Amino acid sequence: MRKPLVAGNWKMNKTIAETRELLTAMKDGLNAVNGVERVVCPPFISLAAAAEMLAGSKIGLGAQNLYWEEKGAFTGEVAPAMVKELCEYVILGHSERRAYFGETDETVNKKLLAAQKFGLTPIVCVGETLAQYEANQTRDVVSSQTRLGLTGVAADFAPSIVVAYEPVWAIGTGKASTGEAANAVIKDFIRSVIAEMYGEETAQAVRVLYGGSVTAANAAEFFSQPDIDGALVGGASLKVEEFLSIAKAAAK
Ligand code: PGA
């Protein structure tokens, strides 16, 4: 049985003071939701404050990125060991990083291998753009992002990877995919690729989340699907009641 996981991607929102406020409002309620791994991913600069506040709780902490080199002359970057000091999880290859910061399948793969080396649980994002969706390229894009992203990962680490299927056209648009459509992509283009690479058992062990305009109102539709194990939540993760409802829906 795959344990459901709901992760909040705060993106570039909340100062340290605001992070404290939001976590104060969210912490007890979120901590009390059993049967689901719940994770918050504030900006790098807020991670230390968040780690302090979440110590002793069951709420996990994730970063939104890392750099693959271990240390040195990489101004502005954050090394895996620095992330590991504070976090258990790291989001990798988010479509905004691919679109605005030049991330490619190759850099996502390097980051994934770094996460493996440092014992971080990666949440690897894949998903097609609107143009690719309209050109019927979802299969090619999602399966090759999955294959190239996971290349070289050790067989014993692969089952602990989390993949997030986030159709780019659904992110921040209020136009979520449907449970059925997202489930089909996850089953046919993500789990099937993992099965080719690591075998069926690993493909069934890997948790795959849906992301893209998940709200309290539509979460249950995704979580009722057999191949969807939770959600990567953007906008709604900044709203206490919304995020709690989504976590509760995943726990059912
Ligand atoms: P959204 O973002 O829930 O605001 O659509 C999801 C994401 O980008 O991870």
PDB file of C-alpha atoms and ligand atoms in Angstrom:
ATOM      1  CA  MET A   1       0.000   0.000   0.000  1.00  0.00           C
ATOM      2  CA  ARG A   2       1.322   3.409  -0.965  1.00  0.00           C
ATOM      3  CA  LYS A   3       0.930   5.999   1.753  1.00  0.00           C
ATOM      4  CA  PRO A   4      -0.762   9.130   0.423  1.00  0.00           C
ATOM      5  CA  LEU A   5       1.269  12.322   0.350  1.00  0.00           C
ATOM      6  CA  VAL A   6       0.126  15.903   0.111  1.00  0.00           C
ATOM      7  CA  ALA A   7       2.802  18.550  -0.390  1.00  0.00           C
ATOM      8  CA  GLY A   8       2.328  22.300  -0.393  1.00  0.00           C
ATOM      9  CA  ASN A   9       4.513  24.169  -2.855  1.00  0.00           C
ATOM     10  CA  TRP A  10       4.556  27.705  -1.544  1.00  0.00           C
ATOM     11  CA  LYS A  11       6.591  28.901  -4.537  1.00  0.00           C
ATOM     12  CA  MET A  12       7.999  32.435  -4.054  1.00  0.00           C
ATOM     13  CA  ASN A  13       5.499  33.386  -1.369  1.00  0.00           C
ATOM     14  CA  LYS A  14       5.828  34.281   2.320  1.00  0.00           C
ATOM     15  CA  THR A  15       8.637  36.073   4.104  1.00  0.00           C
ATOM     16  CA  ILE A  16      10.117  34.472   7.207  1.00  0.00           C
ATOM     17  CA  ALA A  17       7.644  36.378   9.382  1.00  0.00           C
ATOM     18  CA  GLU A  18       4.755  35.341   7.145  1.00  0.00           C
ATOM     19  CA  THR A  19       5.970  31.745   7.128  1.00  0.00           C
ATOM     20  CA  ARG A  20       5.804  31.767  10.915  1.00  0.00           C
ATOM     21  CA  GLU A  21       2.282  33.173  10.790  1.00  0.00           C
ATOM     22  CA  LEU A  22       1.017  30.649   8.276  1.00  0.00           C
ATOM     23  CA  LEU A  23       2.601  27.691  10.052  1.00  0.00           C
ATOM     24  CA  THR A  24       1.234  28.858  13.383  1.00  0.00           C
ATOM     25  CA  ALA A  25      -2.234  28.866  11.861  1.00  0.00           C
ATOM     26  CA  MET A  26      -1.772  25.529  10.079  1.00  0.00           C
ATOM     27  CA  LYS A  27       0.407  23.439  12.313  1.00  0.00           C
ATOM     28  CA  ASP A  28      -1.925  21.863  14.854  1.00  0.00           C
ATOM     29  CA  GLY A  29      -4.655  21.064  12.382  1.00  0.00           C
ATOM     30  CA  LEU A  30      -2.257  19.581   9.862  1.00  0.00           C
ATOM     31  CA  ASN A  31      -0.402  17.637  12.500  1.00  0.00           C
ATOM     32  CA  ALA A  32      -3.660  15.999  13.579  1.00  0.00           C
ATOM     33  CA  VAL A  33      -4.492  14.559  10.127  1.00  0.00           C
ATOM     34  CA  ASN A  34      -3.410  10.936  10.226  1.00  0.00           C
ATOM     35  CA  GLY A  35      -2.972   8.491   7.372  1.00  0.00           C
ATOM     36  CA  VAL A  36      -1.255  10.896   5.005  1.00  0.00           C
ATOM     37  CA  GLU A  37       2.250  12.297   4.746  1.00  0.00           C
ATOM     38  CA  ARG A  38       1.904  16.059   4.776  1.00  0.00           C
ATOM     39  CA  VAL A  39       4.720  18.277   3.684  1.00  0.00           C
ATOM     40  CA  VAL A  40       5.202  22.017   3.344  1.00  0.00           C
ATOM     41  CA  CYS A  41       7.764  23.550   0.991  1.00  0.00           C
ATOM     42  CA  PRO A  42       8.411  27.217   1.826  1.00  0.00           C
ATOM     43  CA  PRO A  43      11.120  29.293   0.109  1.00  0.00           C
ATOM     44  CA  PHE A  44      14.738  28.493   1.027  1.00  0.00           C
ATOM     45  CA  ILE A  45      15.103  31.518   3.241  1.00  0.00           C
ATOM     46  CA  SER A  46      12.197  30.402   5.452  1.00  0.00           C
ATOM     47  CA  LEU A  47      13.288  26.792   5.836  1.00  0.00           C
ATOM     48  CA  ALA A  48      15.280  27.254   9.033  1.00  0.00           C
ATOM     49  CA  ALA A  49      12.401  29.019  10.767  1.00  0.00           C
ATOM     50  CA  ALA A  50       9.978  26.393   9.490  1.00  0.00           C
ATOM     51  CA  ALA A  51      12.213  23.530  10.639  1.00  0.00           C
ATOM     52  CA  GLU A  52      12.316  25.021  14.116  1.00  0.00           C
ATOM     53  CA  MET A  53       8.546  25.387  14.226  1.00  0.00           C
ATOM     54  CA  LEU A  54       7.846  21.914  12.892  1.00  0.00           C
ATOM     55  CA  ALA A  55      10.330  20.094  15.135  1.00  0.00           C
ATOM     56  CA  GLY A  56       8.523  17.337  16.977  1.00  0.00           C
ATOM     57  CA  SER A  57       5.508  17.483  14.631  1.00  0.00           C
ATOM     58  CA  LYS A  58       4.596  14.968  11.975  1.00  0.00           C
ATOM     59  CA  ILE A  59       4.671  17.620   9.264  1.00  0.00           C
ATOM     60  CA  GLY A  60       7.501  17.146   6.809  1.00  0.00           C
ATOM     61  CA  LEU A  61       9.579  19.922   5.342  1.00  0.00           C
ATOM     62  CA  GLY A  62      10.706  20.231   1.745  1.00  0.00           C
ATOM     63  CA  ALA A  63      12.810  22.603  -0.336  1.00  0.00           C
ATOM     64  CA  GLN A  64      11.736  23.733  -3.795  1.00  0.00           C
ATOM     65  CA  ASN A  65      15.073  23.089  -5.491  1.00  0.00           C
ATOM     66  CA  LEU A  66      18.718  22.281  -4.914  1.00  0.00           C
ATOM     67  CA  TYR A  67      21.976  22.376  -6.853  1.00  0.00           C
ATOM     68  CA  TRP A  68      23.808  19.157  -7.613  1.00  0.00           C
ATOM     69  CA  GLU A  69      27.339  20.202  -6.718  1.00  0.00           C
ATOM     70  CA  GLU A  70      28.367  19.605  -3.120  1.00  0.00           C
ATOM     71  CA  LYS A  71      30.019  22.959  -2.448  1.00  0.00           C
ATOM     72  CA  GLY A  72      32.096  25.703  -3.968  1.00  0.00           C
ATOM     73  CA  ALA A  73      31.944  28.592  -6.384  1.00  0.00           C
ATOM     74  CA  PHE A  74      28.258  28.492  -7.356  1.00  0.00           C
ATOM     75  CA  THR A  75      27.007  31.872  -6.225  1.00  0.00           C
ATOM     76  CA  GLY A  76      23.376  31.899  -5.234  1.00  0.00           C
ATOM     77  CA  GLU A  77      22.900  28.131  -5.239  1.00  0.00           C
ATOM     78  CA  VAL A  78      22.025  25.783  -2.378  1.00  0.00           C
ATOM     79  CA  ALA A  79      23.865  22.481  -1.952  1.00  0.00           C
ATOM     80  CA  PRO A  80      22.204  19.143  -1.162  1.00  0.00           C
ATOM     81  CA  ALA A  81      23.809  18.917   2.291  1.00  0.00           C
ATOM     82  CA  MET A  82      22.417  22.368   3.139  1.00  0.00           C
ATOM     83  CA  VAL A  83      18.941  21.214   2.191  1.00  0.00           C
ATOM     84  CA  LYS A  84      19.385  17.948   4.050  1.00  0.00           C
ATOM     85  CA  GLU A  85      20.273  19.808   7.234  1.00  0.00           C
ATOM     86  CA  LEU A  86      16.704  21.132   7.357  1.00  0.00           C
ATOM     87  CA  CYS A  87      14.528  19.048   5.043  1.00  0.00           C
ATOM     88  CA  GLU A  88      13.555  15.507   4.156  1.00  0.00           C
ATOM     89  CA  TYR A  89      12.004  16.346   0.796  1.00  0.00           C
ATOM     90  CA  VAL A  90      12.933  18.377  -2.244  1.00  0.00           C
ATOM     91  CA  ILE A  91      10.812  19.387  -5.241  1.00  0.00           C
ATOM     92  CA  LEU A  92      12.782  18.959  -8.468  1.00  0.00           C
ATOM     93  CA  GLY A  93      12.097  20.013 -12.042  1.00  0.00           C
ATOM     94  CA  HIS A  94       8.994  22.043 -11.362  1.00  0.00           C
ATOM     95  CA  SER A  95       7.650  23.401 -14.654  1.00  0.00           C
ATOM     96  CA  GLU A  96       8.306  26.961 -13.502  1.00  0.00           C
ATOM     97  CA  ARG A  97      11.963  26.075 -13.053  1.00  0.00           C
ATOM     98  CA  ARG A  98      11.992  24.450 -16.477  1.00  0.00           C
ATOM     99  CA  ALA A  99      10.250  27.429 -18.093  1.00  0.00           C
ATOM    100  CA  TYR A 100      11.956  30.361 -16.345  1.00  0.00           C
ATOM    101  CA  PHE A 101      15.289  29.039 -15.064  1.00  0.00           C
ATOM    102  CA  GLY A 102      16.514  26.833 -17.853  1.00  0.00           C
ATOM    103  CA  GLU A 103      16.103  23.463 -16.191  1.00  0.00           C
ATOM    104  CA  THR A 104      16.276  20.533 -18.554  1.00  0.00           C
ATOM    105  CA  ASP A 105      15.755  16.817 -18.142  1.00  0.00           C
ATOM    106  CA  GLU A 106      19.509  16.583 -17.783  1.00  0.00           C
ATOM    107  CA  THR A 107      19.763  19.065 -14.901  1.00  0.00           C
ATOM    108  CA  VAL A 108      16.712  17.537 -13.240  1.00  0.00           C
ATOM    109  CA  ASN A 109      18.468  14.176 -13.442  1.00  0.00           C
ATOM    110  CA  LYS A 110      21.667  15.565 -11.887  1.00  0.00           C
ATOM    111  CA  LYS A 111      19.605  17.012  -9.059  1.00  0.00           C
ATOM    112  CA  LEU A 112      17.781  13.746  -8.561  1.00  0.00           C
ATOM    113  CA  LEU A 113      21.067  11.863  -8.303  1.00  0.00           C
ATOM    114  CA  ALA A 114      22.250  14.440  -5.761  1.00  0.00           C
ATOM    115  CA  ALA A 115      19.049  13.969  -3.745  1.00  0.00           C
ATOM    116  CA  GLN A 116      19.671  10.226  -3.827  1.00  0.00           C
ATOM    117  CA  LYS A 117      23.226  10.678  -2.597  1.00  0.00           C
ATOM    118  CA  PHE A 118      22.122  12.857   0.299  1.00  0.00           C
ATOM    119  CA  GLY A 119      19.094  10.817   1.306  1.00  0.00           C
ATOM    120  CA  LEU A 120      16.458  13.372   0.383  1.00  0.00           C
ATOM    121  CA  THR A 121      13.069  12.265  -0.913  1.00  0.00           C
ATOM    122  CA  PRO A 122      12.694  13.913  -4.327  1.00  0.00           C
ATOM    123  CA  ILE A 123       9.342  15.056  -5.657  1.00  0.00           C
ATOM    124  CA  VAL A 124      10.102  15.069  -9.370  1.00  0.00           C
ATOM    125  CA  CYS A 125       7.720  17.096 -11.520  1.00  0.00           C
ATOM    126  CA  VAL A 126       6.743  16.144 -15.051  1.00  0.00           C
ATOM    127  CA  GLY A 127       4.008  17.443 -17.301  1.00  0.00           C
ATOM    128  CA  GLU A 128       3.148  18.743 -20.748  1.00  0.00           C
ATOM    129  CA  THR A 129       2.540  22.361 -21.737  1.00  0.00           C
ATOM    130  CA  LEU A 130      -0.711  23.499 -23.312  1.00  0.00           C
ATOM    131  CA  ALA A 131       0.875  23.519 -26.789  1.00  0.00           C
ATOM    132  CA  GLN A 132       2.164  19.981 -26.277  1.00  0.00           C
ATOM    133  CA  TYR A 133      -1.203  18.868 -24.946  1.00  0.00           C
ATOM    134  CA  GLU A 134      -2.986  20.320 -27.963  1.00  0.00           C
ATOM    135  CA  ALA A 135      -0.478  18.708 -30.312  1.00  0.00           C
ATOM    136  CA  ASN A 136      -1.152  15.310 -28.720  1.00  0.00           C
ATOM    137  CA  GLN A 137       2.378  15.090 -27.345  1.00  0.00           C
ATOM    138  CA  THR A 138       1.487  14.257 -23.755  1.00  0.00           C
ATOM    139  CA  ARG A 139       2.708  10.685 -24.049  1.00  0.00           C
ATOM    140  CA  ASP A 140       6.074  11.641 -25.556  1.00  0.00           C
ATOM    141  CA  VAL A 141       6.727  14.523 -23.193  1.00  0.00           C
ATOM    142  CA  VAL A 142       5.688  12.854 -19.955  1.00  0.00           C
ATOM    143  CA  SER A 143       7.325   9.528 -20.677  1.00  0.00           C
ATOM    144  CA  SER A 144      10.595  11.077 -21.785  1.00  0.00           C
ATOM    145  CA  GLN A 145      10.697  13.478 -18.827  1.00  0.00           C
ATOM    146  CA  THR A 146      10.165  10.481 -16.564  1.00  0.00           C
ATOM    147  CA  ARG A 147      12.759   8.322 -18.310  1.00  0.00           C
ATOM    148  CA  LEU A 148      15.459  10.994 -18.588  1.00  0.00           C
ATOM    149  CA  GLY A 149      14.763  12.359 -15.119  1.00  0.00           C
ATOM    150  CA  LEU A 150      15.200   8.966 -13.471  1.00  0.00           C
ATOM    151  CA  THR A 151      18.178   7.769 -15.502  1.00  0.00           C
ATOM    152  CA  GLY A 152      20.922   6.238 -13.390  1.00  0.00           C
ATOM    153  CA  VAL A 153      18.901   6.115 -10.193  1.00  0.00           C
ATOM    154  CA  ALA A 154      19.769   3.069  -8.082  1.00  0.00           C
ATOM    155  CA  ALA A 155      17.197   0.281  -8.053  1.00  0.00           C
ATOM    156  CA  ASP A 156      16.996   0.374  -4.254  1.00  0.00           C
ATOM    157  CA  PHE A 157      16.373   4.131  -4.213  1.00  0.00           C
ATOM    158  CA  ALA A 158      13.825   4.202  -7.035  1.00  0.00           C
ATOM    159  CA  PRO A 159      10.822   3.060  -4.941  1.00  0.00           C
ATOM    160  CA  SER A 160      11.238   6.036  -2.604  1.00  0.00           C
ATOM    161  CA  ILE A 161      11.029   8.614  -5.404  1.00  0.00           C
ATOM    162  CA  VAL A 162       7.860  10.653  -5.606  1.00  0.00           C
ATOM    163  CA  VAL A 163       6.727  11.832  -9.050  1.00  0.00           C
ATOM    164  CA  ALA A 164       4.288  14.701  -9.480  1.00  0.00           C
ATOM    165  CA  TYR A 165       2.310  14.791 -12.703  1.00  0.00           C
ATOM    166  CA  GLU A 166       1.574  18.453 -13.261  1.00  0.00           C
ATOM    167  CA  PRO A 167       0.126  19.364 -16.644  1.00  0.00           C
ATOM    168  CA  VAL A 168       1.507  22.867 -17.134  1.00  0.00           C
ATOM    169  CA  TRP A 169      -1.818  24.102 -18.509  1.00  0.00           C
ATOM    170  CA  ALA A 170      -3.443  23.246 -15.186  1.00  0.00           C
ATOM    171  CA  ILE A 171      -0.954  25.016 -12.922  1.00  0.00           C
ATOM    172  CA  GLY A 172      -2.278  28.199 -11.372  1.00  0.00           C
ATOM    173  CA  THR A 173      -4.988  28.456 -14.026  1.00  0.00           C
ATOM    174  CA  GLY A 174      -7.977  27.187 -12.077  1.00  0.00           C
ATOM    175  CA  LYS A 175      -8.406  24.632 -14.873  1.00  0.00           C
ATOM    176  CA  ALA A 176      -7.534  21.343 -13.231  1.00  0.00           C
ATOM    177  CA  SER A 177      -7.325  18.146 -15.226  1.00  0.00           C
ATOM    178  CA  THR A 178      -9.920  15.471 -14.432  1.00  0.00           C
ATOM    179  CA  GLY A 179      -9.300  12.536 -12.153  1.00  0.00           C
ATOM    180  CA  GLU A 180      -9.716  10.094 -15.000  1.00  0.00           C
ATOM    181  CA  ALA A 181      -7.443  11.901 -17.446  1.00  0.00           C
ATOM    182  CA  ALA A 182      -4.696  12.421 -14.879  1.00  0.00           C
ATOM    183  CA  ASN A 183      -4.940   8.812 -13.762  1.00  0.00           C
ATOM    184  CA  ALA A 184      -4.537   7.603 -17.341  1.00  0.00           C
ATOM    185  CA  VAL A 185      -1.380   9.679 -17.880  1.00  0.00           C
ATOM    186  CA  ILE A 186       0.081   8.482 -14.594  1.00  0.00           C
ATOM    187  CA  LYS A 187      -0.684   4.848 -15.288  1.00  0.00           C
ATOM    188  CA  ASP A 188       0.196   4.715 -18.974  1.00  0.00           C
ATOM    189  CA  PHE A 189       3.056   7.192 -19.306  1.00  0.00           C
ATOM    190  CA  ILE A 190       4.663   7.360 -15.836  1.00  0.00           C
ATOM    191  CA  ARG A 191       4.218   4.016 -14.066  1.00  0.00           C
ATOM    192  CA  SER A 192       4.699   2.131 -17.312  1.00  0.00           C
ATOM    193  CA  VAL A 193       8.041   3.864 -17.930  1.00  0.00           C
ATOM    194  CA  ILE A 194       9.150   3.163 -14.372  1.00  0.00           C
ATOM    195  CA  ALA A 195       8.122  -0.462 -14.882  1.00  0.00           C
ATOM    196  CA  GLU A 196      10.315  -0.657 -18.001  1.00  0.00           C
ATOM    197  CA  MET A 197      13.231   0.854 -16.105  1.00  0.00           C
ATOM    198  CA  TYR A 198      12.912  -0.769 -12.678  1.00  0.00           C
ATOM    199  CA  GLY A 199      10.254  -3.460 -12.932  1.00  0.00           C
ATOM    200  CA  GLU A 200       6.602  -3.640 -12.052  1.00  0.00           C
ATOM    201  CA  GLU A 201       7.111  -3.843  -8.301  1.00  0.00           C
ATOM    202  CA  THR A 202       8.974  -0.529  -8.211  1.00  0.00           C
ATOM    203  CA  ALA A 203       6.415   1.039 -10.554  1.00  0.00           C
ATOM    204  CA  GLN A 204       3.714   0.094  -8.095  1.00  0.00           C
ATOM    205  CA  ALA A 205       5.722   1.312  -5.081  1.00  0.00           C
ATOM    206  CA  VAL A 206       6.535   4.789  -6.397  1.00  0.00           C
ATOM    207  CA  ARG A 207       4.086   7.414  -5.291  1.00  0.00           C
ATOM    208  CA  VAL A 208       2.699   9.605  -8.026  1.00  0.00           C
ATOM    209  CA  LEU A 209       0.930  12.845  -7.160  1.00  0.00           C
ATOM    210  CA  TYR A 210      -1.307  15.009  -9.277  1.00  0.00           C
ATOM    211  CA  GLY A 211      -0.719  18.767  -9.310  1.00  0.00           C
ATOM    212  CA  GLY A 212      -2.407  21.677 -11.047  1.00  0.00           C
ATOM    213  CA  SER A 213      -5.227  23.733  -9.532  1.00  0.00           C
ATOM    214  CA  VAL A 214      -5.994  21.220  -6.799  1.00  0.00           C
ATOM    215  CA  THR A 215      -8.537  22.651  -4.355  1.00  0.00           C
ATOM    216  CA  ALA A 216     -10.619  21.403  -1.451  1.00  0.00           C
ATOM    217  CA  ALA A 217     -13.488  21.098  -3.930  1.00  0.00           C
ATOM    218  CA  ASN A 218     -11.790  18.853  -6.512  1.00  0.00           C
ATOM    219  CA  ALA A 219      -9.228  16.947  -4.399  1.00  0.00           C
ATOM    220  CA  ALA A 220     -11.418  13.913  -3.743  1.00  0.00           C
ATOM    221  CA  GLU A 221     -11.925  13.384  -7.470  1.00  0.00           C
ATOM    222  CA  PHE A 222      -8.175  12.879  -7.880  1.00  0.00           C
ATOM    223  CA  PHE A 223      -7.645  10.874  -4.708  1.00  0.00           C
ATOM    224  CA  SER A 224     -10.355   8.379  -5.638  1.00  0.00           C
ATOM    225  CA  GLN A 225      -8.257   7.302  -8.644  1.00  0.00           C
ATOM    226  CA  PRO A 226      -6.234   4.106  -8.219  1.00  0.00           C
ATOM    227  CA  ASP A 227      -2.932   5.502  -9.531  1.00  0.00           C
ATOM    228  CA  ILE A 228      -3.000   8.909  -7.831  1.00  0.00           C
ATOM    229  CA  ASP A 229      -1.383   8.915  -4.404  1.00  0.00           C
ATOM    230  CA  GLY A 230      -1.824  12.517  -3.378  1.00  0.00           C
ATOM    231  CA  ALA A 231      -1.234  16.024  -4.600  1.00  0.00           C
ATOM    232  CA  LEU A 232       1.337  18.728  -5.095  1.00  0.00           C
ATOM    233  CA  VAL A 233      -0.611  21.838  -4.201  1.00  0.00           C
ATOM    234  CA  GLY A 234       0.353  25.408  -5.080  1.00  0.00           C
ATOM    235  CA  GLY A 235      -2.114  28.225  -4.466  1.00  0.00           C
ATOM    236  CA  ALA A 236      -4.392  26.262  -2.140  1.00  0.00           C
ATOM    237  CA  SER A 237      -1.461  25.320   0.114  1.00  0.00           C
ATOM    238  CA  LEU A 238      -1.280  28.953   1.281  1.00  0.00           C
ATOM    239  CA  LYS A 239      -4.842  28.816   2.603  1.00  0.00           C
ATOM    240  CA  VAL A 240      -5.118  27.046   5.929  1.00  0.00           C
ATOM    241  CA  GLU A 241      -8.595  25.565   5.584  1.00  0.00           C
ATOM    242  CA  GLU A 242      -8.114  24.592   1.960  1.00  0.00           C
ATOM    243  CA  PHE A 243      -4.863  22.785   2.587  1.00  0.00           C
ATOM    244  CA  LEU A 244      -6.273  21.005   5.643  1.00  0.00           C
ATOM    245  CA  SER A 245      -9.292  19.833   3.652  1.00  0.00           C
ATOM    246  CA  ILE A 246      -7.052  18.545   0.873  1.00  0.00           C
ATOM    247  CA  ALA A 247      -4.871  16.658   3.370  1.00  0.00           C
ATOM    248  CA  LYS A 248      -7.949  15.163   4.993  1.00  0.00           C
ATOM    249  CA  ALA A 249      -9.360  14.107   1.635  1.00  0.00           C
ATOM    250  CA  ALA A 250      -6.083  12.312   0.845  1.00  0.00           C
ATOM    251  CA  ALA A 251      -6.110  10.540   4.195  1.00  0.00           C
ATOM    252  CA  LYS A 252      -9.460   8.890   3.515  1.00  0.00           C
TER     253      LYS A 252
HETATM  254  P1  PGA B   1      -1.385  25.268  -8.315  1.00  0.00           P
HETATM  255  O1  PGA B   1       0.174  24.921  -8.446  1.00  0.00           O
HETATM  256  O2  PGA B   1      -1.969  24.298  -7.305  1.00  0.00           O
HETATM  257  O3  PGA B   1      -1.431  26.689  -7.831  1.00  0.00           O
HETATM  258  O4  PGA B   1      -1.987  25.086  -9.664  1.00  0.00           O
HETATM  259  C1  PGA B   1       0.625  23.591  -8.414  1.00  0.00           C
HETATM  260  C2  PGA B   1       2.113  23.555  -8.556  1.00  0.00           C
HETATM  261  O5  PGA B   1       2.666  24.355  -9.316  1.00  0.00           O
HETATM  262  O6  PGA B   1       2.800  22.720  -7.933  1.00  0.00           O
END
